[in-house]
mmCIF file of C-alpha atoms and ligand atoms in Angstrom:
data_model
loop_
_atom_site.group_PDB
_atom_site.id
_atom_site.type_symbol
_atom_site.label_atom_id
_atom_site.label_comp_id
_atom_site.label_asym_id
_atom_site.label_seq_id
_atom_site.Cartn_x
_atom_site.Cartn_y
_atom_site.Cartn_z
ATOM 1 C CA MET A 20 -35.538 94.215 14.574
ATOM 2 C CA LEU A 21 -34.820 90.595 14.001
ATOM 3 C CA TYR A 22 -37.163 88.103 12.350
ATOM 4 C CA LEU A 23 -36.609 84.346 12.632
ATOM 5 C CA HIS A 24 -38.504 82.093 10.246
ATOM 6 C CA ILE A 25 -39.258 78.612 11.573
ATOM 7 C CA PRO A 26 -40.267 76.668 8.425
ATOM 8 C CA PHE A 27 -42.248 73.753 9.878
ATOM 9 C CA CYS A 28 -45.958 73.092 10.307
ATOM 10 C CA LYS A 29 -47.948 70.116 11.574
ATOM 11 C CA GLN A 30 -50.213 70.110 8.546
ATOM 12 C CA LYS A 31 -50.978 72.258 5.546
ATOM 13 C CA CYS A 32 -53.823 74.748 5.931
ATOM 14 C CA SER A 33 -56.027 74.781 2.841
ATOM 15 C CA TYR A 34 -55.456 78.457 2.010
ATOM 16 C CA CYS A 35 -51.746 78.768 2.827
ATOM 17 C CA ASN A 36 -48.896 79.397 0.423
ATOM 18 C CA PHE A 37 -46.189 80.281 2.959
ATOM 19 C CA HIS A 38 -42.910 78.443 3.028
ATOM 20 C CA PHE A 39 -42.816 75.470 5.424
ATOM 21 C CA SER A 40 -42.370 71.714 5.558
ATOM 22 C CA THR A 41 -44.585 69.228 7.395
ATOM 23 C CA SER A 42 -41.620 66.915 7.946
ATOM 24 C CA LEU A 43 -39.627 67.548 11.099
ATOM 25 C CA ASN A 44 -36.831 65.166 10.069
ATOM 26 C CA PHE A 45 -34.270 67.927 9.786
ATOM 27 C CA LYS A 46 -35.385 70.068 12.695
ATOM 28 C CA ASP A 47 -32.055 69.906 14.556
ATOM 29 C CA GLU A 48 -30.095 70.693 11.413
ATOM 30 C CA MET A 49 -32.442 73.610 10.719
ATOM 31 C CA ILE A 50 -31.920 75.055 14.200
ATOM 32 C CA SER A 51 -28.131 74.799 13.724
ATOM 33 C CA ALA A 52 -28.378 76.469 10.317
ATOM 34 C CA ILE A 53 -30.474 79.314 11.741
ATOM 35 C CA LYS A 54 -27.898 79.833 14.482
ATOM 36 C CA LYS A 55 -25.146 79.824 11.879
ATOM 37 C CA GLU A 56 -26.979 82.450 9.843
ATOM 38 C CA ILE A 57 -27.398 84.645 12.938
ATOM 39 C CA PHE A 58 -23.629 84.392 13.443
ATOM 40 C CA LEU A 59 -22.802 85.133 9.798
ATOM 41 C CA ARG A 60 -25.226 88.027 9.323
ATOM 42 C CA ASN A 61 -25.493 89.820 12.661
ATOM 43 C CA GLY A 62 -23.258 92.592 11.294
ATOM 44 C CA GLU A 63 -25.956 93.550 8.783
ATOM 45 C CA LEU A 64 -28.057 95.204 11.485
ATOM 46 C CA GLN A 65 -26.648 98.586 12.425
ATOM 47 C CA ASN A 66 -28.608 98.838 15.637
ATOM 48 C CA LYS A 67 -27.300 96.149 17.972
ATOM 49 C CA ASN A 68 -29.862 96.917 20.664
ATOM 50 C CA LEU A 69 -32.938 94.967 19.577
ATOM 51 C CA LYS A 70 -36.377 96.434 20.150
ATOM 52 C CA SER A 71 -38.117 93.419 18.710
ATOM 53 C CA LEU A 72 -37.461 89.780 18.038
ATOM 54 C CA TYR A 73 -40.097 87.841 16.149
ATOM 55 C CA PHE A 74 -40.439 84.086 15.716
ATOM 56 C CA GLY A 75 -42.641 83.648 12.625
ATOM 57 C CA GLY A 76 -43.366 80.837 10.257
ATOM 58 C CA GLY A 77 -44.502 78.242 9.562
ATOM 59 C CA THR A 78 -45.343 77.412 13.123
ATOM 60 C CA PRO A 79 -42.608 78.415 15.584
ATOM 61 C CA SER A 80 -44.531 76.854 18.479
ATOM 62 C CA ILE A 81 -43.690 73.503 16.909
ATOM 63 C CA LEU A 82 -40.239 73.973 18.509
ATOM 64 C CA LYS A 83 -39.736 72.940 22.114
ATOM 65 C CA VAL A 84 -39.292 75.841 24.508
ATOM 66 C CA ASP A 85 -35.688 74.738 25.125
ATOM 67 C CA GLU A 86 -35.045 75.010 21.397
ATOM 68 C CA LEU A 87 -36.510 78.517 21.312
ATOM 69 C CA LYS A 88 -34.407 79.458 24.318
ATOM 70 C CA SER A 89 -31.251 78.159 22.665
ATOM 71 C CA ILE A 90 -31.956 80.362 19.628
ATOM 72 C CA ILE A 91 -32.575 83.364 21.882
ATOM 73 C CA ASP A 92 -29.245 82.634 23.609
ATOM 74 C CA GLU A 93 -27.563 82.633 20.215
ATOM 75 C CA VAL A 94 -29.119 86.029 19.401
ATOM 76 C CA LEU A 95 -27.826 87.370 22.714
ATOM 77 C CA LYS A 96 -24.254 86.561 21.704
ATOM 78 C CA TYR A 97 -24.403 89.359 19.116
ATOM 79 C CA PHE A 98 -27.182 91.691 20.261
ATOM 80 C CA THR A 99 -28.438 93.293 23.432
ATOM 81 C CA PHE A 100 -32.115 93.462 24.244
ATOM 82 C CA ASP A 101 -33.769 96.808 24.788
ATOM 83 C CA ARG A 102 -35.411 97.074 28.221
ATOM 84 C CA GLU A 103 -38.769 97.216 26.479
ATOM 85 C CA ILE A 104 -38.040 94.539 23.893
ATOM 86 C CA GLU A 105 -41.009 92.761 22.351
ATOM 87 C CA ILE A 106 -40.318 89.062 21.753
ATOM 88 C CA THR A 107 -43.167 87.510 19.807
ATOM 89 C CA LEU A 108 -43.871 83.866 19.212
ATOM 90 C CA GLU A 109 -46.389 82.905 16.561
ATOM 91 C CA ALA A 110 -48.181 79.953 18.091
ATOM 92 C CA ASN A 111 -50.972 77.650 17.087
ATOM 93 C CA PRO A 112 -53.728 76.975 19.635
ATOM 94 C CA ASP A 113 -53.121 73.205 19.662
ATOM 95 C CA ASP A 114 -49.506 73.725 20.772
ATOM 96 C CA LEU A 115 -50.381 75.894 23.762
ATOM 97 C CA ASP A 116 -50.998 73.241 26.375
ATOM 98 C CA LYS A 117 -50.256 73.721 30.061
ATOM 99 C CA ASN A 118 -46.751 72.308 30.002
ATOM 100 C CA TYR A 119 -45.737 74.321 26.977
ATOM 101 C CA LEU A 120 -47.111 77.564 28.414
ATOM 102 C CA LYS A 121 -45.499 76.893 31.772
ATOM 103 C CA ASP A 122 -42.089 76.515 30.134
ATOM 104 C CA LEU A 123 -42.727 79.458 27.826
ATOM 105 C CA SER A 124 -43.644 81.748 30.717
ATOM 106 C CA ASP A 125 -40.144 81.026 32.001
ATOM 107 C CA SER A 126 -38.539 82.224 28.732
ATOM 108 C CA ALA A 127 -37.917 85.717 27.346
ATOM 109 C CA VAL A 128 -40.954 85.461 25.044
ATOM 110 C CA ASN A 129 -43.382 88.194 26.135
ATOM 111 C CA ARG A 130 -45.917 88.338 23.302
ATOM 112 C CA LEU A 131 -47.987 85.624 21.660
ATOM 113 C CA SER A 132 -49.485 85.859 18.223
ATOM 114 C CA ILE A 133 -52.011 83.025 18.206
ATOM 115 C CA GLY A 134 -53.244 81.584 14.915
ATOM 116 C CA THR A 135 -56.865 81.347 16.025
ATOM 117 C CA GLN A 136 -58.392 82.169 12.589
ATOM 118 C CA SER A 137 -61.975 81.433 13.728
ATOM 119 C CA PHE A 138 -63.903 80.280 16.779
ATOM 120 C CA PHE A 139 -66.151 78.073 14.576
ATOM 121 C CA ASP A 140 -65.528 74.448 13.732
ATOM 122 C CA GLU A 141 -66.935 74.635 10.228
ATOM 123 C CA ASP A 142 -64.476 77.395 9.293
ATOM 124 C CA LEU A 143 -61.575 75.600 10.976
ATOM 125 C CA LYS A 144 -62.349 72.334 9.194
ATOM 126 C CA MET A 145 -62.521 74.023 5.808
ATOM 127 C CA MET A 146 -59.211 75.780 6.571
ATOM 128 C CA ASN A 147 -57.707 72.414 7.590
ATOM 129 C CA ARG A 148 -56.435 73.910 10.809
ATOM 130 C CA ALA A 149 -54.931 71.565 13.394
ATOM 131 C CA HIS A 150 -57.162 72.938 16.181
ATOM 132 C CA ASN A 151 -60.895 73.055 16.903
ATOM 133 C CA SER A 152 -63.126 75.828 18.233
ATOM 134 C CA SER A 153 -62.780 74.772 21.838
ATOM 135 C CA GLU A 154 -58.959 74.856 21.613
ATOM 136 C CA ALA A 155 -59.207 78.257 19.891
ATOM 137 C CA GLU A 156 -60.801 79.635 23.028
ATOM 138 C CA SER A 157 -59.088 77.619 25.742
ATOM 139 C CA SER A 158 -55.572 78.350 24.391
ATOM 140 C CA ILE A 159 -56.148 82.082 24.900
ATOM 141 C CA LYS A 160 -57.500 81.638 28.414
ATOM 142 C CA ARG A 161 -54.623 79.323 29.339
ATOM 143 C CA ALA A 162 -52.033 81.752 27.990
ATOM 144 C CA GLN A 163 -53.594 84.515 30.097
ATOM 145 C CA ASP A 164 -53.558 82.242 33.148
ATOM 146 C CA PHE A 165 -49.820 81.800 32.638
ATOM 147 C CA GLY A 166 -49.310 85.555 32.657
ATOM 148 C CA PHE A 167 -49.280 86.413 28.946
ATOM 149 C CA GLU A 168 -51.088 89.736 28.628
ATOM 150 C CA ASN A 169 -49.677 90.857 25.310
ATOM 151 C CA ILE A 170 -51.658 88.549 23.051
ATOM 152 C CA SER A 171 -52.632 89.006 19.445
ATOM 153 C CA ILE A 172 -54.962 86.670 17.620
ATOM 154 C CA ASP A 173 -55.318 86.125 13.883
ATOM 155 C CA LEU A 174 -58.829 85.981 12.480
ATOM 156 C CA ILE A 175 -59.901 85.328 8.902
ATOM 157 C CA TYR A 176 -63.022 86.991 7.527
ATOM 158 C CA GLY A 177 -65.037 86.384 4.392
ATOM 159 C CA SER A 178 -64.886 82.601 4.574
ATOM 160 C CA PRO A 179 -67.538 80.794 2.478
ATOM 161 C CA THR A 180 -68.223 78.517 5.480
ATOM 162 C CA SER A 181 -69.364 81.427 7.633
ATOM 163 C CA ASP A 182 -71.672 84.397 7.312
ATOM 164 C CA PHE A 183 -72.127 87.853 8.769
ATOM 165 C CA GLU A 184 -73.743 86.563 11.976
ATOM 166 C CA ILE A 185 -70.900 84.120 12.593
ATOM 167 C CA TRP A 186 -68.393 86.882 11.915
ATOM 168 C CA LYS A 187 -70.098 89.063 14.542
ATOM 169 C CA GLU A 188 -69.807 86.209 17.029
ATOM 170 C CA ASN A 189 -66.120 85.828 16.225
ATOM 171 C CA LEU A 190 -65.650 89.512 16.990
ATOM 172 C CA ASN A 191 -67.625 89.252 20.238
ATOM 173 C CA LYS A 192 -65.165 86.582 21.383
ATOM 174 C CA ILE A 193 -62.307 89.099 21.135
ATOM 175 C CA ILE A 194 -64.064 91.297 23.679
ATOM 176 C CA GLU A 195 -65.222 88.411 25.852
ATOM 177 C CA LEU A 196 -61.706 86.984 26.027
ATOM 178 C CA GLN A 197 -60.120 90.440 26.534
ATOM 179 C CA VAL A 198 -57.630 90.063 23.721
ATOM 180 C CA PRO A 199 -55.780 93.380 23.196
ATOM 181 C CA HIS A 200 -54.579 92.943 19.590
ATOM 182 C CA VAL A 201 -56.070 91.447 16.449
ATOM 183 C CA SER A 202 -54.641 90.812 12.993
ATOM 184 C CA SER A 203 -57.410 90.052 10.558
ATOM 185 C CA TYR A 204 -57.186 89.137 6.900
ATOM 186 C CA ALA A 205 -59.721 88.355 4.212
ATOM 187 C CA LEU A 206 -59.634 84.760 3.073
ATOM 188 C CA THR A 207 -57.744 84.928 -0.210
ATOM 189 C CA VAL A 208 -57.492 82.184 -2.756
ATOM 190 C CA GLU A 209 -53.856 81.630 -3.632
ATOM 191 C CA PRO A 210 -52.773 79.506 -6.583
ATOM 192 C CA LYS A 211 -51.541 75.984 -5.800
ATOM 193 C CA THR A 212 -53.590 75.675 -2.622
ATOM 194 C CA ALA A 213 -56.245 73.109 -1.730
ATOM 195 C CA LEU A 214 -58.757 75.926 -1.401
ATOM 196 C CA ASN A 215 -58.137 76.984 -4.992
ATOM 197 C CA GLN A 216 -58.652 73.410 -6.140
ATOM 198 C CA TRP A 217 -61.895 72.970 -4.171
ATOM 199 C CA ILE A 218 -63.308 76.156 -5.674
ATOM 200 C CA LYS A 219 -62.325 75.036 -9.177
ATOM 201 C CA ASN A 220 -63.994 71.657 -8.587
ATOM 202 C CA GLY A 221 -67.130 73.351 -7.289
ATOM 203 C CA LYS A 222 -66.714 71.709 -3.880
ATOM 204 C CA ILE A 223 -66.883 75.045 -2.151
ATOM 205 C CA ASN A 224 -67.979 78.572 -3.104
ATOM 206 C CA ALA A 225 -65.410 81.267 -3.739
ATOM 207 C CA PRO A 226 -65.270 83.982 -1.065
ATOM 208 C CA LYS A 227 -67.465 86.963 -2.000
ATOM 209 C CA GLU A 228 -65.740 90.319 -2.122
ATOM 210 C CA SER A 229 -68.949 92.182 -1.212
ATOM 211 C CA GLU A 230 -69.285 90.065 1.948
ATOM 212 C CA GLN A 231 -65.629 90.575 2.823
ATOM 213 C CA ASN A 232 -66.048 94.311 2.357
ATOM 214 C CA ARG A 233 -69.069 94.335 4.690
ATOM 215 C CA GLU A 234 -67.311 92.226 7.355
ATOM 216 C CA PHE A 235 -64.155 94.348 7.157
ATOM 217 C CA TYR A 236 -65.963 97.642 7.821
ATOM 218 C CA TYR A 237 -68.152 96.105 10.507
ATOM 219 C CA MET A 238 -65.008 94.810 12.256
ATOM 220 C CA SER A 239 -63.354 98.215 12.048
ATOM 221 C CA ASP A 240 -66.333 100.042 13.623
ATOM 222 C CA PHE A 241 -66.915 97.308 16.182
ATOM 223 C CA LEU A 242 -63.328 97.161 17.411
ATOM 224 C CA LYS A 243 -62.952 100.947 17.504
ATOM 225 C CA ASP A 244 -66.127 101.118 19.611
ATOM 226 C CA HIS A 245 -64.384 98.735 22.009
ATOM 227 C CA GLY A 246 -61.228 100.826 22.431
ATOM 228 C CA PHE A 247 -59.025 99.451 19.663
ATOM 229 C CA GLU A 248 -57.072 101.611 17.260
ATOM 230 C CA HIS A 249 -57.258 100.520 13.626
ATOM 231 C CA TYR A 250 -53.626 101.328 12.906
ATOM 232 C CA GLU A 251 -52.988 99.286 9.785
ATOM 233 C CA ILE A 252 -55.515 97.840 7.374
ATOM 234 C CA SER A 253 -55.322 94.384 8.927
ATOM 235 C CA ASN A 254 -54.276 95.304 12.464
ATOM 236 C CA PHE A 255 -56.090 96.584 15.523
ATOM 237 C CA GLY A 256 -54.552 97.236 18.930
ATOM 238 C CA LYS A 257 -55.593 98.600 22.295
ATOM 239 C CA PRO A 258 -53.358 101.465 23.532
ATOM 240 C CA GLY A 259 -49.943 100.052 24.491
ATOM 241 C CA PHE A 260 -50.497 96.828 22.563
ATOM 242 C CA HIS A 261 -49.605 97.766 18.998
ATOM 243 C CA SER A 262 -47.093 95.370 17.469
ATOM 244 C CA LYS A 263 -43.682 97.016 17.759
ATOM 245 C CA HIS A 264 -42.220 94.637 15.242
ATOM 246 C CA ASN A 265 -44.745 95.225 12.483
ATOM 247 C CA SER A 266 -45.010 98.955 13.203
ATOM 248 C CA ALA A 267 -41.252 99.287 12.628
ATOM 249 C CA TYR A 268 -41.627 97.402 9.362
ATOM 250 C CA TRP A 269 -44.395 99.765 8.249
ATOM 251 C CA LYS A 270 -42.173 102.730 9.115
ATOM 252 C CA TYR A 271 -39.422 101.442 6.785
ATOM 253 C CA ARG A 272 -36.926 100.622 9.567
ATOM 254 C CA GLU A 273 -34.118 98.134 8.940
ATOM 255 C CA TYR A 274 -34.818 94.490 9.705
ATOM 256 C CA LEU A 275 -32.888 91.291 9.402
ATOM 257 C CA GLY A 276 -34.730 88.111 8.449
ATOM 258 C CA ILE A 277 -33.115 84.777 9.282
ATOM 259 C CA GLY A 278 -34.268 81.344 8.113
ATOM 260 C CA PRO A 279 -35.502 79.923 4.795
ATOM 261 C CA SER A 280 -37.599 82.394 2.757
ATOM 262 C CA ALA A 281 -37.054 85.241 5.255
ATOM 263 C CA HIS A 282 -36.687 88.747 3.843
ATOM 264 C CA SER A 283 -34.386 91.552 5.027
ATOM 265 C CA TYR A 284 -34.204 95.299 4.404
ATOM 266 C CA ASN A 285 -31.330 97.601 5.280
ATOM 267 C CA GLY A 286 -33.560 100.649 5.830
ATOM 268 C CA ARG A 287 -32.154 102.366 2.739
ATOM 269 C CA ASN A 288 -31.925 100.738 -0.668
ATOM 270 C CA GLU A 289 -31.116 97.074 -0.269
ATOM 271 C CA ARG A 290 -33.450 94.150 0.140
ATOM 272 C CA SER A 291 -32.589 90.464 0.311
ATOM 273 C CA TRP A 292 -34.434 87.192 0.632
ATOM 274 C CA ASN A 293 -33.364 83.715 1.585
ATOM 275 C CA ILE A 294 -33.891 80.644 -0.513
ATOM 276 C CA ALA A 295 -37.282 78.998 0.150
ATOM 277 C CA ASN A 296 -35.933 75.464 0.343
ATOM 278 C CA ASN A 297 -35.131 73.839 3.688
ATOM 279 C CA GLN A 298 -32.652 71.252 2.400
ATOM 280 C CA GLN A 299 -30.637 73.703 0.359
ATOM 281 C CA TYR A 300 -30.718 76.278 3.133
ATOM 282 C CA ILE A 301 -29.285 73.747 5.601
ATOM 283 C CA LYS A 302 -26.669 72.537 3.128
ATOM 284 C CA LEU A 303 -25.435 76.018 2.207
ATOM 285 C CA LEU A 304 -25.253 77.226 5.798
ATOM 286 C CA SER A 305 -23.340 74.092 6.821
ATOM 287 C CA GLN A 306 -20.717 75.256 4.308
ATOM 288 C CA ASN A 307 -20.796 78.819 5.693
ATOM 289 C CA ILE A 308 -22.504 80.026 2.524
ATOM 290 C CA LEU A 309 -25.390 82.466 2.806
ATOM 291 C CA ALA A 310 -28.559 81.263 1.105
ATOM 292 C CA LYS A 311 -29.738 84.712 0.020
ATOM 293 C CA GLU A 312 -30.260 86.857 -3.013
ATOM 294 C CA THR A 313 -29.913 90.608 -2.868
ATOM 295 C CA GLU A 314 -31.572 93.372 -4.827
ATOM 296 C CA ILE A 315 -30.599 97.031 -4.930
ATOM 297 C CA LEU A 316 -33.775 99.047 -4.977
ATOM 298 C CA SER A 317 -34.080 101.627 -7.721
ATOM 299 C CA GLU A 318 -35.612 105.018 -7.025
ATOM 300 C CA LYS A 319 -38.848 103.748 -8.597
ATOM 301 C CA ASP A 320 -38.863 100.613 -6.393
ATOM 302 C CA ARG A 321 -38.392 102.721 -3.262
ATOM 303 C CA PHE A 322 -41.175 105.064 -4.342
ATOM 304 C CA ASN A 323 -43.630 102.244 -5.080
ATOM 305 C CA GLU A 324 -42.794 100.432 -1.873
ATOM 306 C CA MET A 325 -43.200 103.573 0.191
ATOM 307 C CA LEU A 326 -46.739 103.978 -1.182
ATOM 308 C CA MET A 327 -47.653 100.323 -0.870
ATOM 309 C CA ILE A 328 -46.652 100.099 2.787
ATOM 310 C CA GLY A 329 -47.434 103.619 4.023
ATOM 311 C CA LEU A 330 -50.895 103.971 2.523
ATOM 312 C CA ARG A 331 -52.064 100.882 4.428
ATOM 313 C CA THR A 332 -51.412 102.584 7.777
ATOM 314 C CA ILE A 333 -52.997 105.210 9.973
ATOM 315 C CA TRP A 334 -49.785 107.283 9.710
ATOM 316 C CA GLY A 335 -49.822 107.390 5.916
ATOM 317 C CA VAL A 336 -46.779 108.312 3.831
ATOM 318 C CA ASP A 337 -44.500 110.903 5.413
ATOM 319 C CA LEU A 338 -43.703 113.448 2.700
ATOM 320 C CA SER A 339 -41.217 115.521 4.698
ATOM 321 C CA ASP A 340 -38.158 114.013 2.983
ATOM 322 C CA PHE A 341 -39.896 113.407 -0.304
ATOM 323 C CA ASP A 342 -38.082 116.155 -2.244
ATOM 324 C CA LYS A 343 -34.732 115.031 -0.852
ATOM 325 C CA ASN A 344 -35.288 111.343 -1.666
ATOM 326 C CA PHE A 345 -36.792 111.547 -5.127
ATOM 327 C CA GLY A 346 -35.824 113.273 -8.362
ATOM 328 C CA ASP A 347 -37.849 115.452 -10.752
ATOM 329 C CA GLU A 348 -39.369 112.623 -12.772
ATOM 330 C CA ILE A 349 -40.921 110.899 -9.738
ATOM 331 C CA ARG A 350 -41.991 114.171 -8.130
ATOM 332 C CA GLU A 351 -43.835 115.231 -11.288
ATOM 333 C CA HIS A 352 -45.437 111.801 -11.701
ATOM 334 C CA PHE A 353 -46.522 111.837 -8.061
ATOM 335 C CA GLN A 354 -48.102 115.273 -8.259
ATOM 336 C CA LYS A 355 -49.945 114.376 -11.456
ATOM 337 C CA GLU A 356 -51.319 111.100 -10.050
ATOM 338 C CA ILE A 357 -52.380 112.238 -6.593
ATOM 339 C CA THR A 358 -54.345 115.298 -7.734
ATOM 340 C CA PRO A 359 -57.376 113.472 -9.216
ATOM 341 C CA LYS A 360 -57.358 110.928 -6.358
ATOM 342 C CA MET A 361 -57.495 113.774 -3.847
ATOM 343 C CA GLU A 362 -60.348 115.414 -5.739
ATOM 344 C CA GLU A 363 -62.241 112.112 -5.646
ATOM 345 C CA GLY A 364 -61.612 111.831 -1.898
ATOM 346 C CA PHE A 365 -59.480 108.678 -2.087
ATOM 347 C CA LEU A 366 -56.427 110.505 -0.726
ATOM 348 C CA ILE A 367 -55.985 113.279 1.828
ATOM 349 C CA LEU A 368 -53.021 115.318 3.036
ATOM 350 C CA GLU A 369 -52.662 115.825 6.782
ATOM 351 C CA ASP A 370 -49.581 117.374 8.409
ATOM 352 C CA ASN A 371 -47.537 116.582 5.347
ATOM 353 C CA HIS A 372 -48.605 112.931 5.427
ATOM 354 C CA LEU A 373 -50.473 111.398 2.498
ATOM 355 C CA LYS A 374 -53.244 109.076 3.686
ATOM 356 C CA ILE A 375 -56.198 107.100 2.458
ATOM 357 C CA PRO A 376 -59.301 107.957 4.513
ATOM 358 C CA GLU A 377 -60.256 104.897 6.522
ATOM 359 C CA LYS A 378 -63.578 104.483 4.712
ATOM 360 C CA HIS A 379 -61.572 103.591 1.575
ATOM 361 C CA TRP A 380 -59.035 101.278 3.237
ATOM 362 C CA PHE A 381 -60.535 98.169 1.741
ATOM 363 C CA LEU A 382 -59.369 99.559 -1.622
ATOM 364 C CA ALA A 383 -55.938 100.645 -0.393
ATOM 365 C CA ASP A 384 -53.827 98.255 -2.467
ATOM 366 C CA GLY A 385 -55.587 99.343 -5.655
ATOM 367 C CA ILE A 386 -55.300 103.048 -4.817
ATOM 368 C CA ALA A 387 -51.580 102.670 -4.033
ATOM 369 C CA SER A 388 -50.854 100.722 -7.210
ATOM 370 C CA ASP A 389 -52.641 103.355 -9.308
ATOM 371 C CA LEU A 390 -49.958 105.780 -8.116
ATOM 372 C CA PHE A 391 -47.056 103.483 -8.914
ATOM 373 C CA MET A 392 -44.309 104.528 -11.261
ATOM 374 C CA VAL A 393 -43.877 101.679 -13.743
HETATM 375 S S1 SF4 B 16 -50.009 76.962 10.325
HETATM 376 FE FE1 SF4 B 16 -49.689 78.938 9.279
HETATM 377 S S2 SF4 B 16 -47.863 78.665 7.992
HETATM 378 FE FE2 SF4 B 16 -48.555 76.605 8.624
HETATM 379 S S3 SF4 B 16 -49.840 75.901 6.942
HETATM 380 FE FE3 SF4 B 16 -51.202 76.856 8.431
HETATM 381 S S4 SF4 B 16 -51.364 79.032 7.792
HETATM 382 FE FE4 SF4 B 16 -49.607 78.125 6.722
#
């Protein structure tokens, strides 16, 4: 799978700490640098037949459709596309006007991940999103009118500008609009964000964990009652609409990440990440120099990562190759740590897969980190 990071956004959302720039001055140079990186690094992916291609960001829908197409053409110089390939574009509602969708429906993009976040203006204003509630809804309808069936929307729960009733209405919209996939995250307060500053200044209340917990479990029951599978803590899909790209990531498959700040994994023991600086990225690539750092994962790193990713999913951690992949020290540590957690009901073993029962998913990161080897 191939990930392409487009590091531009119209404006900065109050809660966001991703890598992007709000200046489009070097957009052309960035596109050239991304193409150069595809050329220089295509050999790193063993499987040349792509099952997924993902434009993430930032806001990839800030690019014109012709620019997206030219990047896809570059990818096709080095890779073939599987017949069932999933090509996702992360898009913001305000970018999805008629003309854009018309052009996009004529491209290879076949899945939209729309940054809806909420269907309520008060939430959207606090988040400093570039769209309003009416665009949140109309963008989805328009995309469907232009033939996009495979649509995911992002929704944020636990915002201090909403409450449980508003959250229920947000969820009802998913059903009303017949959206088949949802990625939903709790509002988190990251350092160096406007949201963090507002909370410090007392301008806004901090999100309440108890409210987030309640909204999370309500969402899970509600969406399952409406035919969704809760297949990863933050992801829900109707049958046939699970994200191929993210599912492969959660199953530890190799992926190549292109663009500033993008991460890559070779499916075994090597991880790399690109520099999170647009200017330097462009400059280095123009000199045919890769802008990445590489880390060889130790046995401990692989073990911890396996738990962190696997325990957040419905499939859990596959233990079939555990003895082959890990030595005595880790195996003993693992056995010692999982026993009390299993007795307490926080972990279960099913078909040689270690899982967290869904009723404890809200605590998954804590449960996984308790098992870490440090
Ligand atoms: S559009 Fe996405 S990447 Fe850009 S600032 Fe907002 S949340 Fe961050």
